[in-house]
Tab-separated table of C-alpha atoms in Angstrom:
chain	number	residue	atom	x	y	z
N	15	MET	CA	0.000	0.000	0.000
N	16	GLN	CA	1.510	3.307	-1.134
N	17	ILE	CA	0.077	6.581	0.238
N	18	THR	CA	1.108	9.995	-1.092
N	19	GLN	CA	-0.265	13.351	0.062
N	20	THR	CA	-1.253	15.454	-2.952
N	21	GLU	CA	-2.941	18.478	-1.369
N	22	ALA	CA	-2.836	20.400	1.903
N	23	THR	CA	-4.829	23.595	1.435
N	24	GLY	CA	-6.417	25.155	4.492
N	25	LEU	CA	-8.392	22.385	6.141
N	26	LYS	CA	-8.516	20.254	3.005
N	27	ARG	CA	-6.249	17.251	2.572
N	28	GLU	CA	-6.013	14.854	-0.354
N	29	PHE	CA	-4.066	11.624	-0.663
N	30	LYS	CA	-3.384	9.251	-3.527
N	31	VAL	CA	-3.474	5.600	-2.540
N	32	VAL	CA	-2.089	2.771	-4.675
N	33	LEU	CA	-2.948	-0.821	-3.844
N	34	ALA	CA	-0.561	-3.009	-5.843
N	35	ALA	CA	-2.063	-5.907	-7.772
N	36	ALA	CA	0.323	-8.310	-5.999
N	37	ASP	CA	-0.882	-7.020	-2.624
N	38	LEU	CA	-4.531	-7.412	-3.661
N	39	LEU	CA	-3.832	-10.955	-4.849
N	40	THR	CA	-2.072	-11.871	-1.594
N	41	ARG	CA	-4.924	-10.493	0.489
N	42	MET	CA	-7.556	-12.261	-1.626
N	43	GLU	CA	-5.736	-15.605	-1.490
N	44	GLY	CA	-5.439	-15.281	2.278
N	45	GLU	CA	-9.184	-14.660	2.573
N	46	LEU	CA	-9.955	-17.554	0.222
N	47	ALA	CA	-7.688	-19.871	2.207
N	48	THR	CA	-9.543	-18.969	5.408
N	49	LEU	CA	-12.864	-19.443	3.637
N	50	GLY	CA	-11.759	-22.821	2.284
N	51	GLN	CA	-11.152	-24.122	5.790
N	52	ARG	CA	-14.792	-23.695	6.790
N	53	ALA	CA	-16.737	-23.721	3.509
N	54	LYS	CA	-18.998	-26.724	2.919
N	55	ILE	CA	-19.013	-27.351	-0.814
N	56	PRO	CA	-20.593	-30.502	-2.294
N	57	GLY	CA	-17.961	-32.932	-3.588
N	58	PHE	CA	-15.136	-31.566	-1.439
N	59	ARG	CA	-13.976	-32.137	2.091
N	60	PRO	CA	-13.470	-29.048	4.283
N	61	GLY	CA	-9.998	-27.662	3.661
N	62	LYS	CA	-9.569	-29.599	0.415
N	63	VAL	CA	-11.343	-27.267	-1.996
N	64	PRO	CA	-8.981	-26.191	-4.820
N	65	LYS	CA	-8.048	-22.510	-4.781
N	66	GLU	CA	-9.167	-21.977	-8.369
N	67	HIS	CA	-12.594	-23.414	-7.567
N	68	LEU	CA	-12.909	-21.108	-4.557
N	69	ARG	CA	-11.800	-18.184	-6.684
N	70	ARG	CA	-14.411	-18.914	-9.360
N	71	MET	CA	-17.169	-19.198	-6.757
N	72	TYR	CA	-16.234	-16.456	-4.303
N	73	GLY	CA	-13.510	-14.379	-5.947
N	74	LYS	CA	-15.585	-11.269	-6.704
N	75	SER	CA	-17.276	-11.036	-3.321
N	76	VAL	CA	-14.018	-11.741	-1.465
N	77	MET	CA	-12.130	-9.125	-3.516
N	78	SER	CA	-14.873	-6.602	-2.776
N	79	ASP	CA	-14.327	-7.203	0.941
N	80	VAL	CA	-10.562	-6.988	0.441
N	81	VAL	CA	-10.871	-3.566	-1.247
N	82	ASN	CA	-13.268	-2.229	1.427
N	83	ASN	CA	-10.937	-3.395	4.189
N	84	ALA	CA	-7.931	-1.881	2.421
N	85	VAL	CA	-9.697	1.467	2.058
N	86	THR	CA	-10.594	1.450	5.765
N	87	GLU	CA	-7.000	0.540	6.632
N	88	ALA	CA	-5.666	3.362	4.440
N	89	ASN	CA	-8.042	5.871	6.051
N	90	ARG	CA	-6.950	4.829	9.522
N	91	LYS	CA	-3.278	4.920	8.566
N	92	ILE	CA	-3.584	8.438	7.102
N	93	VAL	CA	-5.351	9.755	10.203
N	94	ASP	CA	-2.931	8.109	12.629
N	95	GLU	CA	0.315	8.960	10.848
N	96	HIS	CA	-0.634	12.592	10.198
N	97	GLY	CA	-2.383	13.163	13.540
N	98	LEU	CA	-5.578	14.377	11.889
N	99	LYS	CA	-8.975	15.052	13.442
N	100	LEU	CA	-11.604	14.597	10.748
N	101	ALA	CA	-14.460	17.060	10.364
N	102	MET	CA	-16.346	14.814	7.918
N	103	GLU	CA	-16.268	11.257	6.649
N	104	PRO	CA	-13.517	10.732	4.020
N	105	ASN	CA	-14.565	11.105	0.380
N	106	VAL	CA	-13.135	8.188	-1.594
N	107	GLN	CA	-12.918	8.588	-5.387
N	108	PHE	CA	-12.203	5.447	-7.432
N	109	PRO	CA	-11.094	5.539	-11.087
N	110	GLN	CA	-13.816	6.379	-13.624
N	111	ALA	CA	-12.432	3.939	-16.195
N	112	ARG	CA	-14.282	0.646	-15.815
N	113	GLU	CA	-11.390	-1.403	-17.204
N	114	LYS	CA	-9.110	-0.250	-14.382
N	115	ILE	CA	-11.640	-1.308	-11.743
N	116	ASP	CA	-12.175	-4.672	-13.435
N	117	ALA	CA	-8.423	-5.289	-13.646
N	118	ALA	CA	-7.975	-4.491	-9.952
N	119	MET	CA	-10.887	-6.719	-8.953
N	120	GLU	CA	-9.181	-9.596	-10.718
N	121	ALA	CA	-5.788	-8.687	-9.160
N	122	LYS	CA	-4.392	-8.057	-12.649
N	123	GLY	CA	-3.762	-4.340	-12.148
N	124	ASP	CA	-3.031	-1.842	-9.410
N	125	LEU	CA	-5.962	-0.004	-7.798
N	126	GLU	CA	-5.268	3.715	-7.645
N	127	TYR	CA	-7.731	6.075	-5.970
N	128	THR	CA	-7.884	9.340	-4.026
N	129	ILE	CA	-9.112	10.154	-0.519
N	130	ALA	CA	-10.274	13.733	0.094
N	131	LEU	CA	-10.487	14.834	3.731
N	132	GLU	CA	-11.612	17.854	5.695
N	133	VAL	CA	-9.923	18.202	9.048
N	134	LEU	CA	-10.783	20.117	12.170
N	135	PRO	CA	-8.756	23.273	12.767
N	136	VAL	CA	-6.053	23.393	15.411
N	137	ILE	CA	-7.536	25.526	18.177
N	138	GLU	CA	-5.252	27.051	20.779
N	139	VAL	CA	-7.285	27.541	23.948
N	140	VAL	CA	-6.289	30.837	25.562
N	141	ASP	CA	-6.815	32.440	28.961
N	142	HIS	CA	-10.414	33.504	29.654
N	143	SER	CA	-9.851	35.437	32.864
N	144	ASP	CA	-10.042	38.772	31.018
N	145	ILE	CA	-13.693	38.147	30.068
N	146	THR	CA	-16.183	40.033	32.235
N	147	LEU	CA	-19.873	39.091	32.266
N	148	SER	CA	-22.848	40.628	34.017
N	149	LYS	CA	-25.269	38.440	35.913
N	150	GLN	CA	-28.690	40.022	36.178
N	151	VAL	CA	-30.260	39.573	39.609
N	152	VAL	CA	-33.910	40.050	40.576
N	153	ASP	CA	-35.390	39.770	44.053
N	154	VAL	CA	-38.678	37.870	44.208
N	155	ALA	CA	-41.310	40.349	45.388
N	156	GLU	CA	-44.166	39.376	47.700
N	157	THR	CA	-46.614	40.729	45.128
N	158	GLU	CA	-45.289	38.196	42.591
N	159	ILE	CA	-45.775	35.349	45.041
N	160	ASP	CA	-49.318	36.503	45.816
N	161	ALA	CA	-50.132	36.846	42.113
N	162	ALA	CA	-48.782	33.360	41.359
N	163	ILE	CA	-50.820	31.811	44.177
N	164	ALA	CA	-53.898	33.673	42.969
N	165	ARG	CA	-53.412	32.094	39.534
N	166	MET	CA	-53.122	28.689	41.203
N	167	ALA	CA	-56.363	29.326	43.071
N	168	GLU	CA	-58.229	30.565	39.993
N	169	PRO	CA	-59.313	27.087	38.769
N	170	MET	CA	-60.980	26.540	42.177
N	171	ARG	CA	-62.934	29.815	42.050
N	172	PRO	CA	-66.661	29.152	42.621
N	173	PHE	CA	-69.263	30.403	40.129
N	174	THR	CA	-72.976	30.982	40.735
N	175	ALA	CA	-75.636	30.946	38.026
N	176	LYS	CA	-77.179	34.299	37.159
N	177	GLY	CA	-80.818	34.805	36.343
N	178	ASP	CA	-82.122	34.079	32.849
N	179	LYS	CA	-82.405	37.782	32.046
N	180	ALA	CA	-78.932	38.682	33.309
N	181	LYS	CA	-76.325	39.773	30.788
N	182	ALA	CA	-72.786	38.376	30.710
N	183	GLU	CA	-70.043	40.670	31.987
N	184	THR	CA	-66.273	40.576	32.128
N	185	GLY	CA	-65.264	37.889	34.634
N	186	ASP	CA	-68.442	35.839	34.133
N	187	ARG	CA	-68.304	32.225	32.997
N	188	VAL	CA	-70.493	31.440	30.007
N	189	SER	CA	-71.278	27.880	28.906
N	190	VAL	CA	-71.759	27.875	25.136
N	191	ASP	CA	-72.417	25.695	22.131
N	192	PHE	CA	-70.780	26.883	18.929
N	193	VAL	CA	-70.231	25.994	15.283
N	194	GLY	CA	-67.366	27.648	13.381
N	195	ARG	CA	-67.166	28.341	9.647
N	196	ILE	CA	-64.542	29.680	7.275
N	197	ASP	CA	-65.934	31.049	4.000
N	198	GLY	CA	-69.264	29.488	4.949
N	199	THR	CA	-67.846	25.979	5.415
N	200	GLU	CA	-67.518	24.204	8.768
N	201	PHE	CA	-63.950	23.243	9.636
N	202	ASP	CA	-62.484	20.432	11.733
N	203	GLY	CA	-62.319	21.302	15.430
N	204	GLY	CA	-64.699	24.241	15.001
N	205	LYS	CA	-67.634	22.723	16.842
N	206	GLY	CA	-68.151	22.502	20.603
N	207	GLN	CA	-70.879	21.869	23.172
N	208	ASP	CA	-71.090	22.993	26.807
N	209	ILE	CA	-67.759	24.781	26.505
N	210	GLN	CA	-67.054	27.066	29.461
N	211	VAL	CA	-65.654	30.488	28.567
N	212	VAL	CA	-64.477	32.905	31.254
N	213	ILE	CA	-64.770	36.371	29.752
N	214	GLY	CA	-61.472	38.191	30.129
N	215	SER	CA	-59.347	35.081	30.678
N	216	ASN	CA	-57.826	35.393	27.174
N	217	THR	CA	-57.927	31.640	26.680
N	218	PHE	CA	-59.917	31.724	23.419
N	219	ILE	CA	-59.173	33.210	20.014
N	220	PRO	CA	-58.527	36.952	20.366
N	221	GLY	CA	-61.810	38.852	20.164
N	222	PHE	CA	-64.033	35.836	20.908
N	223	GLU	CA	-64.565	36.443	24.633
N	224	GLU	CA	-65.212	40.177	24.327
N	225	GLN	CA	-68.083	39.580	21.904
N	226	LEU	CA	-69.894	37.517	24.549
N	227	ILE	CA	-70.304	40.554	26.790
N	228	GLY	CA	-74.012	41.373	27.005
N	229	ILE	CA	-75.251	37.952	25.858
N	230	LYS	CA	-78.169	36.366	27.779
N	231	THR	CA	-79.030	32.765	28.610
N	232	GLY	CA	-80.508	31.100	25.509
N	233	GLU	CA	-79.448	33.913	23.218
N	234	ALA	CA	-77.630	33.163	19.939
N	235	LYS	CA	-74.972	35.427	18.521
N	236	LEU	CA	-72.682	35.536	15.504
N	237	VAL	CA	-69.057	35.991	16.611
N	238	LYS	CA	-66.518	37.103	14.013
N	239	VAL	CA	-62.784	36.591	14.686
N	240	SER	CA	-59.497	35.916	12.925
N	241	PHE	CA	-57.119	33.148	13.926
N	242	PRO	CA	-53.632	34.398	14.900
N	243	ALA	CA	-50.948	34.167	12.220
N	244	ASN	CA	-48.956	31.811	14.467
N	245	TYR	CA	-51.927	29.576	15.342
N	246	ALA	CA	-50.923	25.978	16.047
N	247	ALA	CA	-53.168	24.536	13.315
N	248	ALA	CA	-51.435	25.806	10.188
N	249	GLN	CA	-54.564	25.419	8.019
N	250	LEU	CA	-56.396	27.911	10.251
N	251	ALA	CA	-53.570	30.392	10.886
N	252	GLY	CA	-54.505	33.908	9.778
N	253	GLN	CA	-57.969	32.806	8.588
N	254	ALA	CA	-61.102	34.873	9.231
N	255	ALA	CA	-63.883	32.802	10.818
N	256	GLU	CA	-67.472	33.108	12.009
N	257	PHE	CA	-68.967	31.242	14.958
N	258	ASP	CA	-72.667	30.682	15.631
N	259	VAL	CA	-72.680	30.828	19.442
N	260	THR	CA	-75.533	29.977	21.811
N	261	ALA	CA	-75.253	30.837	25.512
N	262	LYS	CA	-76.636	28.073	27.748
N	263	VAL	CA	-75.597	29.148	31.258
N	264	ILE	CA	-74.171	32.434	32.583
N	265	GLU	CA	-72.433	32.371	35.964
N	266	ALA	CA	-70.993	35.123	38.121
N	267	PRO	CA	-67.608	34.624	39.782
N	268	GLY	CA	-67.413	34.063	43.521
N	269	GLU	CA	-64.676	35.095	45.898
N	270	LEU	CA	-61.204	33.741	45.255
N	271	VAL	CA	-60.279	31.732	48.359
N	272	ILE	CA	-56.625	31.453	49.346
N	273	ASP	CA	-56.288	29.438	52.528
N	274	GLU	CA	-54.781	26.332	54.105
N	275	ALA	CA	-57.149	24.104	52.141
N	276	LEU	CA	-55.717	25.484	48.883
N	277	ALA	CA	-52.196	24.653	50.062
N	278	LYS	CA	-53.219	21.082	50.859
N	279	GLN	CA	-54.730	20.679	47.373
N	280	TYR	CA	-51.245	21.358	46.046
N	281	GLY	CA	-49.661	18.857	48.454
N	282	MET	CA	-48.301	21.414	50.925
N	283	GLU	CA	-48.628	21.326	54.706
N	284	ASP	CA	-49.869	24.898	54.959
N	285	LEU	CA	-50.061	28.219	53.153
N	286	ALA	CA	-46.598	29.296	54.354
N	287	LYS	CA	-45.033	26.185	52.774
N	288	LEU	CA	-46.918	26.864	49.532
N	289	LYS	CA	-45.570	30.423	49.449
N	290	ASP	CA	-42.036	29.147	50.045
N	291	ALA	CA	-42.404	26.655	47.185
N	292	VAL	CA	-43.768	29.326	44.842
N	293	LYS	CA	-40.964	31.735	45.786
N	294	SER	CA	-38.374	29.030	45.141
N	295	SER	CA	-39.943	28.246	41.763
N	296	ILE	CA	-39.932	31.901	40.680
N	297	ALA	CA	-36.340	32.332	41.894
N	298	SER	CA	-35.322	29.249	39.892
N	299	GLU	CA	-36.950	30.727	36.790
N	300	TYR	CA	-35.027	33.964	37.276
N	301	THR	CA	-31.760	32.078	37.831
N	302	SER	CA	-32.286	30.133	34.594
N	303	ALA	CA	-33.055	33.323	32.666
N	304	ALA	CA	-29.962	35.030	34.096
N	305	ARG	CA	-27.794	32.071	33.131
N	306	ARG	CA	-29.151	32.041	29.565
N	307	LYS	CA	-28.246	35.710	29.201
N	308	MET	CA	-24.794	35.129	30.694
N	309	LYS	CA	-24.262	32.270	28.268
N	310	ARG	CA	-25.124	34.547	25.354
N	311	GLN	CA	-22.679	37.147	26.644
N	312	LEU	CA	-20.035	34.452	26.971
N	313	LEU	CA	-20.610	33.193	23.428
N	314	ASP	CA	-20.355	36.762	22.139
N	315	ALA	CA	-17.041	37.212	23.970
N	316	LEU	CA	-15.668	33.879	22.719
N	317	ASP	CA	-16.748	34.658	19.166
N	318	VAL	CA	-14.673	37.845	19.300
N	319	LYS	CA	-11.739	36.201	21.092
N	320	TYR	CA	-11.227	33.264	18.724
N	321	GLY	CA	-10.743	33.137	14.981
N	322	PHE	CA	-9.854	30.050	12.945
N	323	ASP	CA	-10.677	28.412	9.626
N	324	LEU	CA	-13.884	26.385	9.438
N	325	PRO	CA	-14.372	23.088	7.561
N	326	PRO	CA	-16.214	24.116	4.357
N	327	THR	CA	-18.552	21.118	4.222
N	328	LEU	CA	-19.478	21.465	7.900
N	329	LEU	CA	-20.210	25.138	7.309
N	330	ASP	CA	-22.299	24.372	4.213
N	331	GLN	CA	-24.337	21.787	6.095
N	332	GLU	CA	-25.070	24.207	8.934
N	333	PHE	CA	-26.088	26.991	6.563
N	334	THR	CA	-28.327	24.627	4.579
N	335	ALA	CA	-30.087	23.505	7.776
N	336	ILE	CA	-30.633	27.118	8.878
N	337	TRP	CA	-31.747	28.275	5.441
N	338	ASN	CA	-34.221	25.423	5.032
N	339	ASN	CA	-35.691	26.249	8.440
N	340	VAL	CA	-36.003	29.929	7.478
N	341	GLY	CA	-37.781	28.929	4.277
N	342	MET	CA	-40.267	26.716	6.118
N	343	GLU	CA	-40.984	29.423	8.711
N	344	MET	CA	-41.584	32.070	6.041
N	345	LYS	CA	-43.816	29.740	4.038
N	346	ALA	CA	-45.885	28.879	7.122
N	347	ALA	CA	-46.245	32.588	7.930
N	348	GLY	CA	-47.016	33.471	4.312
N	349	LYS	CA	-44.225	36.064	4.236
N	350	SER	CA	-41.545	37.024	1.742
N	351	PHE	CA	-38.117	38.601	2.177
N	352	GLU	CA	-39.616	41.888	1.021
N	353	ASP	CA	-42.116	41.668	3.887
N	354	GLU	CA	-39.141	41.377	6.241
N	355	GLY	CA	-37.561	44.482	4.740
N	356	THR	CA	-34.682	42.648	3.073
N	357	THR	CA	-33.748	40.615	0.005
N	358	GLU	CA	-32.942	36.948	-0.410
N	359	GLU	CA	-29.284	37.761	-1.134
N	360	ALA	CA	-28.937	39.955	1.948
N	361	ALA	CA	-30.702	37.374	4.117
N	362	LYS	CA	-28.393	34.639	2.852
N	363	ALA	CA	-25.362	36.737	3.741
N	364	ASP	CA	-26.711	37.295	7.258
N	365	TYR	CA	-27.474	33.621	7.793
N	366	GLN	CA	-24.074	32.618	6.403
N	367	LYS	CA	-22.562	34.642	9.241
N	368	ILE	CA	-24.892	32.967	11.721
N	369	ALA	CA	-23.893	29.524	10.425
N	370	ALA	CA	-20.204	30.394	10.714
N	371	ARG	CA	-20.692	31.638	14.282
N	372	ARG	CA	-22.504	28.449	15.279
N	373	VAL	CA	-19.885	26.152	13.789
N	374	ARG	CA	-17.005	28.163	15.254
N	375	LEU	CA	-18.484	28.240	18.749
N	376	GLY	CA	-19.445	24.571	18.606
N	377	LEU	CA	-15.944	23.485	17.617
N	378	LEU	CA	-14.450	25.796	20.234
N	379	LEU	CA	-16.627	24.485	23.067
N	380	ALA	CA	-15.826	20.918	22.027
N	381	GLU	CA	-12.081	21.663	22.081
N	382	ILE	CA	-12.236	23.443	25.443
N	383	GLY	CA	-14.262	20.600	26.902
N	384	GLU	CA	-11.851	17.971	25.587
N	385	LYS	CA	-8.776	19.752	26.927
N	386	ALA	CA	-10.485	20.337	30.276
N	387	GLY	CA	-11.464	16.678	30.543
N	388	VAL	CA	-15.185	17.434	30.693
N	389	GLN	CA	-17.134	14.189	30.794
N	390	VAL	CA	-20.825	13.328	30.589
N	391	THR	CA	-21.721	10.377	32.801
N	392	ASP	CA	-24.164	7.635	31.863
N	393	ASP	CA	-26.403	8.776	34.732
N	394	GLU	CA	-26.534	12.296	33.288
N	395	VAL	CA	-27.464	10.917	29.868
N	396	SER	CA	-30.155	8.744	31.456
N	397	GLN	CA	-31.591	11.765	33.274
N	398	GLY	CA	-31.595	13.748	30.033
N	399	LEU	CA	-33.281	10.851	28.258
N	400	VAL	CA	-35.956	10.640	30.960
N	401	GLN	CA	-36.700	14.350	30.520
N	402	ARG	CA	-36.966	13.917	26.761
N	403	ALA	CA	-39.238	10.876	27.110
N	404	ARG	CA	-41.567	12.864	29.379
N	405	GLN	CA	-42.221	15.210	26.484
N	406	PHE	CA	-44.201	12.373	24.853
N	407	PRO	CA	-46.873	11.297	27.380
N	408	GLY	CA	-47.999	7.733	26.807
N	409	GLN	CA	-45.025	6.975	24.563
N	410	GLU	CA	-42.258	7.131	27.142
N	411	LYS	CA	-41.198	3.491	26.693
N	412	GLU	CA	-41.050	3.738	22.906
N	413	VAL	CA	-39.015	6.959	23.073
N	414	TRP	CA	-36.640	5.427	25.606
N	415	GLU	CA	-36.072	2.335	23.447
N	416	TYR	CA	-35.570	4.415	20.297
N	417	TYR	CA	-32.776	6.463	21.829
N	418	ARG	CA	-31.166	3.497	23.533
N	419	LYS	CA	-30.987	1.590	20.231
N	420	ASN	CA	-29.722	4.541	18.159
N	421	PRO	CA	-26.260	5.839	19.149
N	422	GLN	CA	-26.588	8.878	16.879
N	423	ALA	CA	-29.911	9.841	18.468
N	424	LEU	CA	-28.457	9.283	21.933
N	425	ALA	CA	-25.617	11.660	21.008
N	426	GLU	CA	-28.276	14.354	20.575
N	427	VAL	CA	-29.151	13.875	24.251
N	428	ARG	CA	-25.519	13.874	25.348
N	429	ALA	CA	-24.433	16.952	23.317
N	430	PRO	CA	-26.408	19.671	25.153
N	431	ILE	CA	-25.402	18.204	28.521
N	432	PHE	CA	-21.752	18.302	27.463
N	433	GLU	CA	-22.131	21.864	26.222
N	434	GLU	CA	-23.681	23.122	29.458
N	435	LYS	CA	-20.879	21.512	31.474
N	436	VAL	CA	-18.279	23.182	29.257
N	437	VAL	CA	-20.036	26.527	29.684
N	438	ASP	CA	-20.007	26.012	33.460
N	439	HIS	CA	-16.282	25.264	33.233
N	440	ILE	CA	-15.597	28.523	31.364
N	441	LEU	CA	-17.877	30.537	33.671
N	442	GLY	CA	-15.640	29.408	36.500
N	443	GLN	CA	-12.715	31.179	34.782
N	444	VAL	CA	-14.265	34.551	33.950
N	445	LYS	CA	-15.215	37.596	36.022
N	446	ILE	CA	-18.914	37.836	36.863
N	447	THR	CA	-20.503	41.011	38.179
N	448	GLU	CA	-24.014	40.908	39.651
N	449	VAL	CA	-26.323	43.630	38.342
N	450	PRO	CA	-29.726	44.218	40.007
N	451	VAL	CA	-32.439	44.621	37.350
N	452	THR	CA	-36.209	44.564	37.083
N	453	LYS	CA	-38.144	41.422	36.324
N	454	GLU	CA	-39.122	42.869	32.949
N	455	ALA	CA	-35.510	43.571	32.012
N	456	LEU	CA	-34.414	40.078	33.004
N	457	LEU	CA	-37.130	38.277	31.067
N	458	ALA	CA	-36.884	40.504	27.982
N	459	GLU	CA	-35.086	38.982	25.010
N	460	ASP	CA	-31.675	40.485	24.269
N	461	GLY	CA	-32.106	43.646	22.264
N	462	ASP	CA	-35.830	44.069	22.961
N	463	ASP	CA	-35.157	47.341	24.753
N	464	ALA	CA	-32.986	48.796	21.981
N	465	PRO	CA	-34.792	50.511	19.085
N	466	ALA	CA	-33.677	49.581	15.604
N	467	THR	CA	-33.844	51.570	12.401
N	468	GLU	CA	-35.880	50.114	9.569
N	469	ALA	CA	-32.654	49.135	7.789
N	470	ASP	CA	-31.334	47.356	10.864
N	471	LYS	CA	-34.474	45.374	11.742
N	472	PRO	CA	-33.856	42.349	9.473
N	473	LYS	CA	-30.260	41.992	10.706
N	474	LYS	CA	-31.339	42.483	14.290
N	475	ALA	CA	-34.034	39.814	13.926
N	476	ALA	CA	-31.545	37.362	12.411
N	477	ALA	CA	-28.961	38.010	15.119
N	478	LYS	CA	-31.578	37.696	17.854
N	479	LYS	CA	-32.802	34.389	16.437
N	480	ALA	CA	-29.228	33.116	16.187
N	481	LYS	CA	-28.355	33.992	19.779
N	482	LYS	CA	-31.571	32.473	21.059
N	483	SER	CA	-30.961	29.236	19.171
N	484	GLU	CA	-27.376	29.052	20.432
N	485	THR	CA	-28.728	28.428	23.926
N	486	GLU	CA	-30.418	25.354	22.480
N	487	LYS	CA	-28.022	24.065	19.797
N	488	THR	CA	-24.444	24.382	18.611
N	489	GLU	CA	-22.174	22.068	16.677
N	490	THR	CA	-20.772	20.251	19.731
N	491	GLU	CA	-22.865	17.217	18.881
N	492	LYS	CA	-20.872	16.878	15.650
N	493	SER	CA	-17.511	16.974	17.361
N	494	ASP	CA	-18.333	15.270	20.675
N	495	ASP	CA	-18.841	11.791	19.196
């Protein structure tokens, strides 16, 4: 086996490999000899089958295995001897001329082919102690706790029937029958009976509840609304609809009771314990939001701090995935690039930058994690898998088995755990300053409080979407295998 490097440009490597006919013949005869020891062929005793007979019967299939094994061996040898870390699977190119392939398969000619590789860049991990991040801190106010408990008590609020002549008001609960139509035709899911609607709860289609104000028991009314553009059922999103609504019962709300009995309904010993649990839950939400924002700050700082070449194919794959997702979102919303105040060319340029940022940060986090010895335990993967299975009620067992039987799918569970542990590792090296802020400031998306010019809005939206998605996905799963 002769291996010669023919290209080393950037992160691209190419090698020419020559498998001599004599070597192919030796390998094939060795495989045939092993096969002859165990093959059961009529008319011959095991181990006594003539080589030529074995070659006629099994030569092509054995040579195919010989070539595949030789290619694998060459790939491994190239990687080991040159100390390469591959970004993608090797691209093997065999000769186009059929006669050369046929000659090699019969061990009458050398097999010459090329292996094209893309390698991961060499990343020098530097000191991170000069990075300063701000951690937003919010104290949980008593009013927030009271409001949260009030929301928990709301489903237990008593209602009392009003008289037949009474009109529905904001806060009343109205039991209705309805039939919905779009362009005069009933649609799936548009019919309901004895459906309870609390006016002002904002649980129905926008505009539906308000039009029930003033309705009486037994009265029928035509309610006209439009489904939101982002409605879950895509076939209804943005559609104008009419509902024939009949009020059956109108009830007035009673007093909202917050007492020890309420606490016990939520499994708490008393109201004080319920308040403590609610406060802890809100504080945990704030801590998670603060960490997400710190992570975005950290990724911004790392993106500025590090610069290295990116594997072209890896970059192309990431951009294609992002671009396809953008296309599907725009199609579902019925929007064009012009509606977004940009052009397809400008949008592509923006998303190319987003793809490059994702790949760069993913490779960087993977390298930092590897050099720091960050490990994900089997218990952590199992816990992550349990959480993912819980997202599919009634199908937990099937989801569990699917991931357990598919290493690539299981890597998708491991990757975000690995990434968060790497981020924690880096956060332990940087300077963090606590900054008291309001609840609204903490929970606002990055950039929501900064006005943008019309020209900047498309870029701002793309950057915001990229940063948000980085808290959910980077390329570590591609380099953490």
